[in-house]
Amino acid sequence: MELKSKIAFCEGKNFWETKEFPQYGIPSMFMCDGPHGLRKQEGVNKDYLGVNDSRPATCFPAAVSTACSWDVELVGKIGSAIAEEAADQGVGIFLGPGVNIKRNPLCGRNFEYFSEDPYLAGKLAASFIKNAQKNGIGTSLKHFACNNQEFKRLSSDSILDERTLREIYLTPFEIAVREGKPKTVMCAYNKINGVYCSDNKELLTNILRGEWGFEGLVVTDWGAMHDRIASFKAGCDLNMPGGSNYMEQKVLDAVARGELDEADIDRSVQRVKKMVLEAQQVLKNKTCCDYDAHHELARIVAEQSAVLLKNVDNILPLKKEQKIAFVGDMAKDMRYQGAGSSHINPTRLVHPADVLGSSVSVEQADVAVVFAGLPSEYESEGFDRENMKMPQEQVKLIEETAAKNPNTVVVLFCGAPVETPWADKVKGILYMGLPGQAGGEAVRNLLYGVANPSGKLAETWPIQYSDCPSATYYPQWDAQYREGIYVGYRYYDKADVRVRWKFGFGLSYTDFAYSNPQLDGEMVRVTVTNTGNCPGAEVVQLYVAPPQDGIHRPVRELKRFTKVHLEPGESKEVSFSLDERCFSVWDNGWKVPSGSYTILAGGNPDKLIVAGAVEKSGEVVKIPDWQPGSWYENPKGSPSLEQWETMLGRKYVPYTSQKGKFTMNDTVTDMKRHSLVMRIMYLVVKRIISKGTKPDTAEYRMLLETSAGSPLRSLQISSGIKEKFFKGILAMANGEFIQGIRILLKK
Ligand code: BGC
């Protein structure tokens, strides 16, 4: 291949496909979203926000739900079912799973991610990937890395210290890469400590490939390419979507000048070629794909992922002979998936009302079941929630129902925690998350005890938003990771803040007892018994409580878990083996500080039993000079900017965009404040969007935030419009009107 073709090969052909080169026997390959089911767009209109039509595919429960199953095997089955559908629809790579950490409950995209805990997220993703790829279809682990807010998601700078980066934000990727071996990893839009992920050699080569042994290809998130020269050097292989020839001439010039080694491009070419040819082999053979069986799997997953949060007087399961009132619009129209690139056109859709039978009036009912949650316009890719509240009318409906009927149960549909000031007024709460296309059948089976809830929360539910450590500074233009490693339960435990429901919490229709804990070297054993009257499954969680007298550490951290199914009266011994990483901190490498580590096990965070203590005469990890008396030693509330800067070891310099100095990294939204041209551009974008979507919908807001909020270079890549257009309006926005016109008119 000549150099120009090589560069071209490392950019897609169009929105979803790679370029074919028939003269070299290279076909094109189709990619599509996503993590919870396929979104294959075959029509003329393509988008990366799930707005235009896609082929029907099974809509599985979203990661917010599947994570609550804590069941690696089950999550693996979703991976392999999606891969079967991918093979059936001619897709070589599908874009998921997403393992970004749920740093703050308001992130609009939390529903697509697994957990606030890196170990849980990593293990589930690894199993998803391994099973999805077992017949050769590839996955794309995303969004690498530190893309934890939707505000400015296409350009923000994630600023954090190395320990937090390693222990919290990179760990899920590390586990998923080492164990799952994804064929591709998707680099995120944002910068990390000033360097765009696409250009980040430390991230994409030194850590991902060097340390973790990744052998696959790095693809950009759609429109995330920053500097094609730097990105070739960094090990970012494929620029998507294609069609813009982004920076092609500049790359040619850089090679000619000797600034970029052609070998860097060759390496990426080889990776793209390998991926495409492997997919061609796999897709050659027609395999069977049973969409009915996948619907059944979606139901089972929804059942196994539901979390029973409250069950006073065993109000659930409902009895056949009881008269039930089914209340709330979500009975007929449940929220079952999130908005954005993961949006699926389901093969079927079963709402609770379709299968629950008739409802009696509110007054005659033995039990009232209210279906409530977050409407789709509240949470979506593209923007963050403004608060943690449910719509006022839904709260009112729950409270009014509970006032009329003391036996009220709430079935909740939402992709992230909400404030539940009504929780004490109802007897039962069943959390369904976003349960996918078979959610209605799953709800029926759970309510009537055909299925027994066995999910545990994969994230903490605070009482109110202001309890979150990052509440006062999330989200910002630059993402300031001030709370460091104290994310989710790591913070609430250490700060001793009462929460509504803890990470790892979930009830069952049966009871489990723990006995005979043993610690033998680094082997932990514990016996679990089903002491109730019906079969059930229990998630056994193992936490390590590290010493608190050295370098600051969380009170306890999840290090192992498993799910066991038990008949009434049945007991099983569960065993876990620990390794060095269970005790480690990041301090210029993984190190085990010496001291006594308590091992805790159990099915509910409040009832853990002690299995013993492991004594480590490991290394001396120095207490940082700034630690004594700091927020990190004794966290309460939000850390201040100064406290964070002291921990970070440097001053934080906020980004400012300035007229005269605008670049292709600036967005229409930001520049419009200073530029008439950009105000006009904004109105044009708004007009185009409002032609196809209604204002006040999640879709409208997502489209507006994503297009007007895209750096100009991302708009160039995604739209395929010529560079000179963007350079022209950029010059105008910078006050160089004539120069802008000249650029626009240039042939
Ligand atoms: C999202 C990715 C998605 C891609 C393609 C991007 O906007 O961040 O998660 O895979 O679009 O749809």
CSV table of C-alpha atoms in Angstrom, one decimal, residues 178-611:
chain,number,residue,atom,x,y,z
A,178,ARG,CA,-6.3,-8.8,31.1
A,179,GLU,CA,-9.1,-11.3,31.5
A,180,GLY,CA,-11.5,-10.6,28.7
A,181,LYS,CA,-9.0,-9.7,26.0
A,182,PRO,CA,-11.3,-7.4,23.9
A,183,LYS,CA,-10.5,-7.2,20.2
A,184,THR,CA,-10.8,-3.4,20.5
A,185,VAL,CA,-10.7,-0.7,23.0
A,186,MET,CA,-12.4,2.6,22.4
A,187,CYS,CA,-10.6,5.8,23.5
A,188,ALA,CA,-12.7,8.4,25.1
A,189,TYR,CA,-13.4,12.0,24.0
A,190,ASN,CA,-11.9,13.8,26.9
A,191,LYS,CA,-8.3,14.7,28.0
A,192,ILE,CA,-6.6,13.2,31.0
A,193,ASN,CA,-4.4,15.7,32.8
A,194,GLY,CA,-4.2,17.8,29.7
A,195,VAL,CA,-3.7,15.1,27.1
A,196,TYR,CA,-6.5,13.9,24.8
A,197,CYS,CA,-7.1,10.2,25.1
A,198,SER,CA,-6.6,9.7,21.4
A,199,ASP,CA,-3.1,11.2,21.6
A,200,ASN,CA,-2.2,9.7,24.9
A,201,LYS,CA,0.8,7.4,24.5
A,202,GLU,CA,1.0,6.7,28.3
A,203,LEU,CA,-2.5,5.4,28.2
A,204,LEU,CA,-2.8,3.7,24.9
A,205,THR,CA,0.7,2.2,24.6
A,206,ASN,CA,2.6,2.2,27.9
A,207,ILE,CA,-0.3,1.2,30.1
A,208,LEU,CA,-2.8,-0.6,27.9
A,209,ARG,CA,-0.3,-2.5,25.7
A,210,GLY,CA,2.9,-2.5,27.7
A,211,GLU,CA,1.5,-3.2,31.2
A,212,TRP,CA,-1.7,-5.0,30.5
A,213,GLY,CA,-0.7,-6.9,27.4
A,214,PHE,CA,-3.5,-5.7,25.1
A,215,GLU,CA,-3.0,-7.0,21.6
A,216,GLY,CA,-6.0,-5.5,19.8
A,217,LEU,CA,-6.9,-2.3,18.1
A,218,VAL,CA,-7.7,1.1,19.6
A,219,VAL,CA,-10.6,2.8,17.9
A,220,THR,CA,-11.6,6.4,18.7
A,221,ASP,CA,-15.0,7.2,20.1
A,222,TRP,CA,-17.1,8.7,17.3
A,223,GLY,CA,-15.4,12.0,16.7
A,224,ALA,CA,-12.8,11.7,19.5
A,225,MET,CA,-9.7,12.0,17.3
A,226,HIS,CA,-7.7,15.0,18.2
A,227,ASP,CA,-4.3,15.0,16.5
A,228,ARG,CA,-3.9,12.3,13.9
A,229,ILE,CA,-0.1,12.6,14.0
A,230,ALA,CA,0.2,12.4,17.8
A,231,SER,CA,-2.4,9.6,17.8
A,232,PHE,CA,-0.5,7.4,15.4
A,233,LYS,CA,2.5,7.8,17.7
A,234,ALA,CA,0.3,7.1,20.7
A,235,GLY,CA,-1.0,3.8,19.3
A,236,CYS,CA,-4.5,5.0,18.4
A,237,ASP,CA,-5.3,3.0,15.3
A,238,LEU,CA,-8.6,3.7,13.7
A,239,ASN,CA,-10.4,7.0,13.4
A,240,MET,CA,-14.2,6.8,13.4
A,241,PRO,CA,-16.5,7.7,11.8
A,242,GLY,CA,-14.9,7.9,8.5
A,243,GLY,CA,-15.4,10.1,5.4
A,244,SER,CA,-13.6,13.3,6.4
A,245,ASN,CA,-10.0,12.4,5.5
A,246,TYR,CA,-9.2,14.1,8.8
A,247,MET,CA,-5.6,15.6,8.8
A,248,GLU,CA,-4.6,13.3,5.9
A,249,GLN,CA,-2.3,15.9,4.3
A,250,LYS,CA,-0.8,16.9,7.6
A,251,VAL,CA,0.1,13.3,8.3
A,252,LEU,CA,1.7,12.9,4.8
A,253,ASP,CA,3.7,16.1,5.5
A,254,ALA,CA,4.7,14.9,8.9
A,255,VAL,CA,6.1,11.7,7.5
A,256,ALA,CA,7.9,13.6,4.7
A,257,ARG,CA,9.5,15.9,7.4
A,258,GLY,CA,10.5,12.9,9.4
A,259,GLU,CA,8.4,14.0,12.3
A,260,LEU,CA,6.2,10.9,12.2
A,261,ASP,CA,7.7,7.4,11.5
A,262,GLU,CA,5.9,5.5,8.8
A,263,ALA,CA,6.4,2.4,11.0
A,264,ASP,CA,3.9,3.9,13.5
A,265,ILE,CA,1.3,4.0,10.7
A,266,ASP,CA,2.2,0.5,9.5
A,267,ARG,CA,1.5,-0.8,13.0
A,268,SER,CA,-2.0,0.6,13.0
A,269,VAL,CA,-2.6,-0.7,9.4
A,270,GLN,CA,-1.6,-4.2,10.5
A,271,ARG,CA,-4.1,-4.0,13.4
A,272,VAL,CA,-6.9,-2.8,11.3
A,273,LYS,CA,-6.2,-5.5,8.7
A,274,LYS,CA,-6.1,-8.2,11.3
A,275,MET,CA,-9.4,-7.1,12.8
A,276,VAL,CA,-11.1,-6.9,9.4
A,277,LEU,CA,-9.8,-10.2,8.1
A,278,GLU,CA,-10.7,-12.0,11.3
A,279,ALA,CA,-14.2,-10.6,11.1
A,280,GLN,CA,-14.5,-11.7,7.4
A,281,GLN,CA,-13.6,-15.3,8.4
A,282,VAL,CA,-16.2,-15.3,11.2
A,283,LEU,CA,-19.0,-13.8,9.2
A,284,LYS,CA,-18.4,-16.2,6.3
A,285,ASN,CA,-20.3,-18.9,8.1
A,286,LYS,CA,-23.9,-18.4,8.7
A,287,THR,CA,-24.7,-19.2,12.3
A,288,CYS,CA,-28.1,-19.6,13.9
A,289,CYS,CA,-29.6,-16.9,16.0
A,290,ASP,CA,-32.7,-17.5,18.0
A,291,TYR,CA,-34.4,-14.2,18.8
A,292,ASP,CA,-37.1,-15.9,20.8
A,293,ALA,CA,-34.6,-17.5,23.0
A,294,HIS,CA,-32.9,-14.1,23.5
A,295,HIS,CA,-36.1,-12.6,24.6
A,296,GLU,CA,-36.4,-15.3,27.2
A,297,LEU,CA,-32.8,-14.6,28.2
A,298,ALA,CA,-33.6,-10.9,28.5
A,299,ARG,CA,-36.5,-11.8,30.9
A,300,ILE,CA,-34.3,-14.1,33.0
A,301,VAL,CA,-31.6,-11.4,33.3
A,302,ALA,CA,-34.2,-8.8,34.3
A,303,GLU,CA,-35.5,-11.1,37.0
A,304,GLN,CA,-32.0,-11.9,38.3
A,305,SER,CA,-31.0,-8.3,38.3
A,306,ALA,CA,-34.0,-6.8,40.2
A,307,VAL,CA,-33.2,-5.6,43.7
A,308,LEU,CA,-35.8,-5.9,46.5
A,309,LEU,CA,-35.1,-2.8,48.5
A,310,LYS,CA,-37.9,-3.1,51.1
A,311,ASN,CA,-40.4,-5.8,52.0
A,312,VAL,CA,-42.1,-5.0,55.3
A,313,ASP,CA,-44.5,-7.7,56.6
A,314,ASN,CA,-43.5,-9.8,53.5
A,315,ILE,CA,-45.9,-7.7,51.5
A,316,LEU,CA,-44.3,-9.3,48.5
A,317,PRO,CA,-44.7,-11.7,46.8
A,318,LEU,CA,-48.3,-11.0,46.1
A,319,LYS,CA,-50.8,-13.8,46.5
A,320,LYS,CA,-53.0,-14.9,43.6
A,321,GLU,CA,-56.2,-14.4,45.6
A,322,GLN,CA,-55.4,-10.8,46.5
A,323,LYS,CA,-57.1,-7.9,44.8
A,324,ILE,CA,-54.4,-5.6,43.4
A,325,ALA,CA,-54.5,-2.1,42.1
A,326,PHE,CA,-51.9,-1.3,39.5
A,327,VAL,CA,-51.2,2.4,39.5
A,328,GLY,CA,-49.1,4.7,37.4
A,329,ASP,CA,-48.3,5.3,33.7
A,330,MET,CA,-45.2,3.2,33.9
A,331,ALA,CA,-47.3,0.1,34.2
A,332,LYS,CA,-48.4,0.6,30.6
A,333,ASP,CA,-45.2,2.3,29.5
A,334,MET,CA,-42.3,1.3,31.6
A,335,ARG,CA,-38.9,2.9,31.1
A,336,TYR,CA,-36.9,-0.1,29.8
A,337,GLN,CA,-33.8,1.4,28.2
A,338,GLY,CA,-31.7,4.6,28.1
A,339,ALA,CA,-31.5,7.2,25.4
A,340,GLY,CA,-28.4,7.7,23.2
A,341,SER,CA,-26.1,5.5,21.3
A,342,SER,CA,-27.1,2.4,23.2
A,343,HIS,CA,-30.8,2.9,22.1
A,344,ILE,CA,-32.2,-0.3,20.6
A,345,ASN,CA,-35.1,-1.1,18.4
A,346,PRO,CA,-36.5,-4.1,20.3
A,347,THR,CA,-37.7,-7.2,18.6
A,348,ARG,CA,-40.7,-7.3,21.0
A,349,LEU,CA,-41.8,-5.2,24.0
A,350,VAL,CA,-43.7,-6.4,27.0
A,351,HIS,CA,-44.9,-3.8,29.5
A,352,PRO,CA,-46.1,-4.9,33.0
A,353,ALA,CA,-49.7,-4.0,32.1
A,354,ASP,CA,-49.6,-6.4,29.2
A,355,VAL,CA,-49.2,-9.4,31.5
A,356,LEU,CA,-50.5,-8.4,34.9
A,357,GLY,CA,-54.2,-8.9,34.4
A,358,SER,CA,-56.9,-6.6,35.6
A,359,SER,CA,-56.5,-4.0,38.2
A,360,VAL,CA,-59.1,-3.1,40.9
A,361,SER,CA,-59.7,0.5,42.0
A,362,VAL,CA,-57.5,2.1,44.5
A,363,GLU,CA,-60.1,1.8,47.4
A,364,GLN,CA,-60.9,-2.0,46.9
A,365,ALA,CA,-57.4,-3.2,46.7
A,366,ASP,CA,-55.6,-5.5,49.2
A,367,VAL,CA,-52.4,-4.2,47.8
A,368,ALA,CA,-51.6,-1.2,45.6
A,369,VAL,CA,-48.6,-1.4,43.3
A,370,VAL,CA,-47.3,1.9,41.9
A,371,PHE,CA,-45.1,1.9,38.8
A,372,ALA,CA,-42.9,4.9,38.9
A,373,GLY,CA,-39.4,6.2,38.1
A,374,LEU,CA,-37.5,8.6,35.8
A,375,PRO,CA,-39.0,9.5,32.5
A,376,SER,CA,-36.7,9.3,29.5
A,377,GLU,CA,-36.3,13.1,29.3
A,378,TYR,CA,-34.5,13.0,32.7
A,379,GLU,CA,-31.5,10.9,31.9
A,380,SER,CA,-29.7,10.4,28.7
A,381,GLU,CA,-26.4,10.3,27.0
A,382,GLY,CA,-25.4,13.9,26.2
A,383,PHE,CA,-26.4,15.7,29.4
A,384,ASP,CA,-26.3,15.1,33.1
A,385,ARG,CA,-29.3,15.2,35.4
A,386,GLU,CA,-29.9,18.5,37.2
A,387,ASN,CA,-30.8,16.9,40.5
A,388,MET,CA,-31.5,13.5,41.9
A,389,LYS,CA,-35.3,14.0,42.2
A,390,MET,CA,-38.1,12.1,40.6
A,391,PRO,CA,-40.8,14.2,38.9
A,392,GLN,CA,-43.0,15.8,41.5
A,393,GLU,CA,-46.2,14.2,40.1
A,394,GLN,CA,-44.7,10.7,40.6
A,395,VAL,CA,-43.7,11.4,44.2
A,396,LYS,CA,-47.3,12.7,44.7
A,397,LEU,CA,-48.8,9.6,43.2
A,398,ILE,CA,-46.8,7.4,45.5
A,399,GLU,CA,-47.6,9.4,48.5
A,400,GLU,CA,-51.3,9.7,47.7
A,401,THR,CA,-51.5,6.0,47.0
A,402,ALA,CA,-49.7,5.2,50.3
A,403,ALA,CA,-52.0,7.5,52.2
A,404,LYS,CA,-55.1,5.6,50.8
A,405,ASN,CA,-53.7,2.1,51.1
A,406,PRO,CA,-51.3,1.1,53.8
A,407,ASN,CA,-50.2,-1.9,51.7
A,408,THR,CA,-48.4,0.0,49.0
A,409,VAL,CA,-45.5,-1.4,46.9
A,410,VAL,CA,-43.4,0.7,44.5
A,411,VAL,CA,-41.8,-0.8,41.3
A,412,LEU,CA,-39.1,1.6,40.3
A,413,PHE,CA,-37.7,2.1,36.8
A,414,CYS,CA,-34.7,4.4,36.5
A,415,GLY,CA,-31.1,4.2,35.3
A,416,ALA,CA,-29.5,5.8,38.4
A,417,PRO,CA,-30.4,6.4,42.1
A,418,VAL,CA,-33.1,8.9,42.9
A,419,GLU,CA,-34.0,10.5,46.1
A,420,THR,CA,-36.8,8.5,47.8
A,421,PRO,CA,-38.3,10.8,50.5
A,422,TRP,CA,-41.4,8.5,50.3
A,423,ALA,CA,-39.5,5.3,51.1
A,424,ASP,CA,-40.7,5.2,54.7
A,425,LYS,CA,-44.4,5.5,53.7
A,426,VAL,CA,-44.6,2.3,51.6
A,427,LYS,CA,-44.2,-1.3,52.5
A,428,GLY,CA,-42.4,-2.7,49.5
A,429,ILE,CA,-39.9,-1.4,46.9
A,430,LEU,CA,-38.7,-3.4,43.9
A,431,TYR,CA,-36.0,-1.7,41.9
A,432,MET,CA,-36.0,-2.8,38.2
A,433,GLY,CA,-33.4,-0.4,36.8
A,434,LEU,CA,-33.9,-0.4,33.0
A,435,PRO,CA,-35.0,-4.0,32.5
A,436,GLY,CA,-35.0,-4.3,28.7
A,437,GLN,CA,-37.7,-5.6,26.4
A,438,ALA,CA,-39.0,-8.4,28.6
A,439,GLY,CA,-39.2,-6.2,31.7
A,440,GLY,CA,-43.0,-6.6,32.0
A,441,GLU,CA,-42.8,-10.4,32.2
A,442,ALA,CA,-40.0,-10.1,34.7
A,443,VAL,CA,-42.0,-7.7,36.9
A,444,ARG,CA,-45.0,-10.1,36.9
A,445,ASN,CA,-42.8,-13.1,37.9
A,446,LEU,CA,-41.1,-11.1,40.6
A,447,LEU,CA,-44.3,-9.6,42.1
A,448,TYR,CA,-46.0,-13.0,42.2
A,449,GLY,CA,-43.0,-15.0,43.5
A,450,VAL,CA,-42.4,-17.0,40.3
A,451,ALA,CA,-39.0,-15.5,40.4
A,452,ASN,CA,-37.2,-14.6,43.7
A,453,PRO,CA,-35.3,-11.3,43.7
A,454,SER,CA,-31.6,-11.8,44.1
A,455,GLY,CA,-30.0,-8.6,42.9
A,456,LYS,CA,-27.8,-6.4,45.1
A,457,LEU,CA,-27.1,-2.7,44.4
A,458,ALA,CA,-24.0,-2.1,42.4
A,459,GLU,CA,-24.0,1.5,43.6
A,460,THR,CA,-24.9,3.4,46.8
A,461,TRP,CA,-28.2,5.2,47.0
A,462,PRO,CA,-27.6,8.4,49.0
A,463,ILE,CA,-30.5,9.9,51.0
A,464,GLN,CA,-30.1,13.2,49.2
A,465,TYR,CA,-27.8,14.4,46.5
A,466,SER,CA,-25.9,16.8,48.8
A,467,ASP,CA,-24.6,13.8,50.6
A,468,CYS,CA,-22.3,13.0,47.7
A,469,PRO,CA,-18.7,14.2,48.1
A,470,SER,CA,-18.6,15.6,44.6
A,471,ALA,CA,-22.0,17.3,44.9
A,472,THR,CA,-20.6,20.8,45.1
A,473,TYR,CA,-18.2,20.6,42.1
A,474,TYR,CA,-19.8,18.2,39.7
A,475,PRO,CA,-19.9,18.7,36.8
A,476,GLN,CA,-17.4,21.4,35.8
A,477,TRP,CA,-15.8,22.4,32.5
A,478,ASP,CA,-12.7,20.5,33.6
A,479,ALA,CA,-13.6,17.4,35.6
A,480,GLN,CA,-12.0,17.9,39.0
A,481,TYR,CA,-11.6,14.5,40.7
A,482,ARG,CA,-11.2,16.2,44.0
A,483,GLU,CA,-12.6,13.3,46.1
A,484,GLY,CA,-9.7,11.1,44.9
A,485,ILE,CA,-10.3,7.4,45.7
A,486,TYR,CA,-13.3,8.2,47.9
A,487,VAL,CA,-16.0,7.3,45.3
A,488,GLY,CA,-19.3,5.6,46.3
A,489,TYR,CA,-19.1,3.4,49.4
A,490,ARG,CA,-15.4,4.2,49.8
A,491,TYR,CA,-16.5,7.7,50.8
A,492,TYR,CA,-19.8,6.9,52.7
A,493,ASP,CA,-18.1,4.3,54.9
A,494,LYS,CA,-15.1,6.4,55.7
A,495,ALA,CA,-17.1,9.6,56.3
A,496,ASP,CA,-19.7,7.6,58.2
A,497,VAL,CA,-22.5,9.2,56.2
A,498,ARG,CA,-25.9,7.5,56.5
A,499,VAL,CA,-27.3,6.4,53.1
A,500,ARG,CA,-30.7,5.2,51.9
A,501,TRP,CA,-29.3,1.9,50.6
A,502,LYS,CA,-25.8,0.6,50.7
A,503,PHE,CA,-23.7,-0.7,47.9
A,504,GLY,CA,-24.2,-4.5,48.0
A,505,PHE,CA,-27.6,-4.3,49.6
A,506,GLY,CA,-30.6,-6.3,48.4
A,507,LEU,CA,-33.4,-8.5,50.0
A,508,SER,CA,-34.9,-11.8,49.0
A,509,TYR,CA,-38.1,-13.7,49.6
A,510,THR,CA,-36.0,-16.2,51.5
A,511,ASP,CA,-33.3,-15.9,54.2
A,512,PHE,CA,-29.7,-16.8,54.2
A,513,ALA,CA,-27.4,-17.6,57.1
A,514,TYR,CA,-23.6,-17.6,57.1
A,515,SER,CA,-21.5,-19.9,59.2
A,516,ASN,CA,-18.1,-21.5,59.6
A,517,PRO,CA,-15.9,-18.7,58.2
A,518,GLN,CA,-12.3,-19.9,57.8
A,519,LEU,CA,-9.1,-18.3,56.7
A,520,ASP,CA,-6.3,-20.6,55.6
A,521,GLY,CA,-3.4,-18.6,54.4
A,522,GLU,CA,-5.0,-16.6,51.7
A,523,MET,CA,-7.9,-19.0,51.1
A,524,VAL,CA,-11.2,-17.9,52.5
A,525,ARG,CA,-14.2,-20.2,53.1
A,526,VAL,CA,-17.6,-19.6,54.3
A,527,THR,CA,-20.8,-21.7,54.4
A,528,VAL,CA,-24.1,-20.2,53.2
A,529,THR,CA,-27.5,-21.8,54.0
A,530,ASN,CA,-30.9,-21.0,52.7
A,531,THR,CA,-32.9,-20.9,55.9
A,532,GLY,CA,-36.2,-19.8,54.4
A,533,ASN,CA,-39.0,-21.5,52.5
A,534,CYS,CA,-38.3,-20.9,48.9
A,535,PRO,CA,-35.4,-21.4,46.5
A,536,GLY,CA,-33.2,-18.3,46.1
A,537,ALA,CA,-29.8,-17.0,45.1
A,538,GLU,CA,-27.4,-15.2,47.3
A,539,VAL,CA,-24.5,-12.9,46.3
A,540,VAL,CA,-21.6,-13.6,48.6
A,541,GLN,CA,-19.4,-10.6,48.9
A,542,LEU,CA,-15.8,-10.5,50.2
A,543,TYR,CA,-14.3,-7.3,51.5
A,544,VAL,CA,-10.8,-6.5,52.6
A,545,ALA,CA,-10.6,-4.0,55.5
A,546,PRO,CA,-7.0,-2.6,55.2
A,547,PRO,CA,-5.0,-1.1,58.1
A,548,GLN,CA,-5.9,2.5,58.8
A,549,ASP,CA,-2.7,3.7,60.5
A,550,GLY,CA,-0.6,4.2,57.4
A,551,ILE,CA,-1.3,5.8,54.0
A,552,HIS,CA,-5.0,6.8,53.9
A,553,ARG,CA,-7.3,4.0,52.7
A,554,PRO,CA,-11.0,3.1,52.5
A,555,VAL,CA,-12.6,1.3,55.4
A,556,ARG,CA,-13.1,-1.8,53.2
A,557,GLU,CA,-13.0,-2.7,49.6
A,558,LEU,CA,-14.8,-5.4,47.5
A,559,LYS,CA,-12.2,-7.9,46.4
A,560,ARG,CA,-14.2,-11.0,45.5
A,561,PHE,CA,-17.8,-12.1,45.0
A,562,THR,CA,-19.9,-15.0,43.7
A,563,LYS,CA,-23.6,-15.9,43.4
A,564,VAL,CA,-24.9,-19.2,44.7
A,565,HIS,CA,-28.3,-20.8,44.1
A,566,LEU,CA,-29.8,-22.6,47.1
A,567,GLU,CA,-32.9,-24.7,47.7
A,568,PRO,CA,-34.7,-24.3,51.0
A,569,GLY,CA,-32.5,-25.9,53.7
A,570,GLU,CA,-29.5,-26.3,51.4
A,571,SER,CA,-26.0,-25.2,52.3
A,572,LYS,CA,-23.0,-24.6,50.2
A,573,GLU,CA,-19.4,-23.8,51.0
A,574,VAL,CA,-18.0,-20.9,49.0
A,575,SER,CA,-14.3,-20.4,48.7
A,576,PHE,CA,-12.2,-17.5,47.5
A,577,SER,CA,-8.5,-17.2,47.0
A,578,LEU,CA,-6.9,-13.8,47.5
A,579,ASP,CA,-3.9,-12.4,45.8
A,580,GLU,CA,-1.5,-9.6,46.3
A,581,ARG,CA,-3.6,-7.1,44.5
A,582,CYS,CA,-6.4,-7.5,47.1
A,583,PHE,CA,-4.1,-5.8,49.6
A,584,SER,CA,-2.3,-3.3,47.3
A,585,VAL,CA,-2.3,0.5,46.9
A,586,TRP,CA,-0.8,2.4,44.0
A,587,ASP,CA,2.4,4.2,45.0
A,588,ASN,CA,4.5,4.4,41.8
A,589,GLY,CA,3.6,0.8,41.3
A,590,TRP,CA,1.4,-1.7,43.2
A,591,LYS,CA,2.6,-2.1,46.8
A,592,VAL,CA,1.3,-4.0,49.8
A,593,PRO,CA,1.6,-1.8,52.9
A,594,SER,CA,2.4,-3.9,55.9
A,595,GLY,CA,-0.2,-4.4,58.6
A,596,SER,CA,-3.2,-6.4,59.5
A,597,TYR,CA,-6.0,-6.9,56.9
A,598,THR,CA,-9.4,-8.1,58.1
A,599,ILE,CA,-11.4,-10.3,55.8
A,600,LEU,CA,-15.1,-9.8,55.8
A,601,ALA,CA,-17.8,-11.9,54.0
A,602,GLY,CA,-21.5,-11.8,53.7
A,603,GLY,CA,-24.6,-11.1,51.6
A,604,ASN,CA,-25.5,-7.7,53.0
A,605,PRO,CA,-23.1,-4.8,53.8
A,606,ASP,CA,-24.5,-4.4,57.3
A,607,LYS,CA,-24.2,-8.0,58.3
A,608,LEU,CA,-20.7,-9.0,57.2
A,609,ILE,CA,-18.9,-11.6,59.3
A,610,VAL,CA,-15.2,-11.7,60.0
A,611,ALA,CA,-13.4,-14.6,58.4
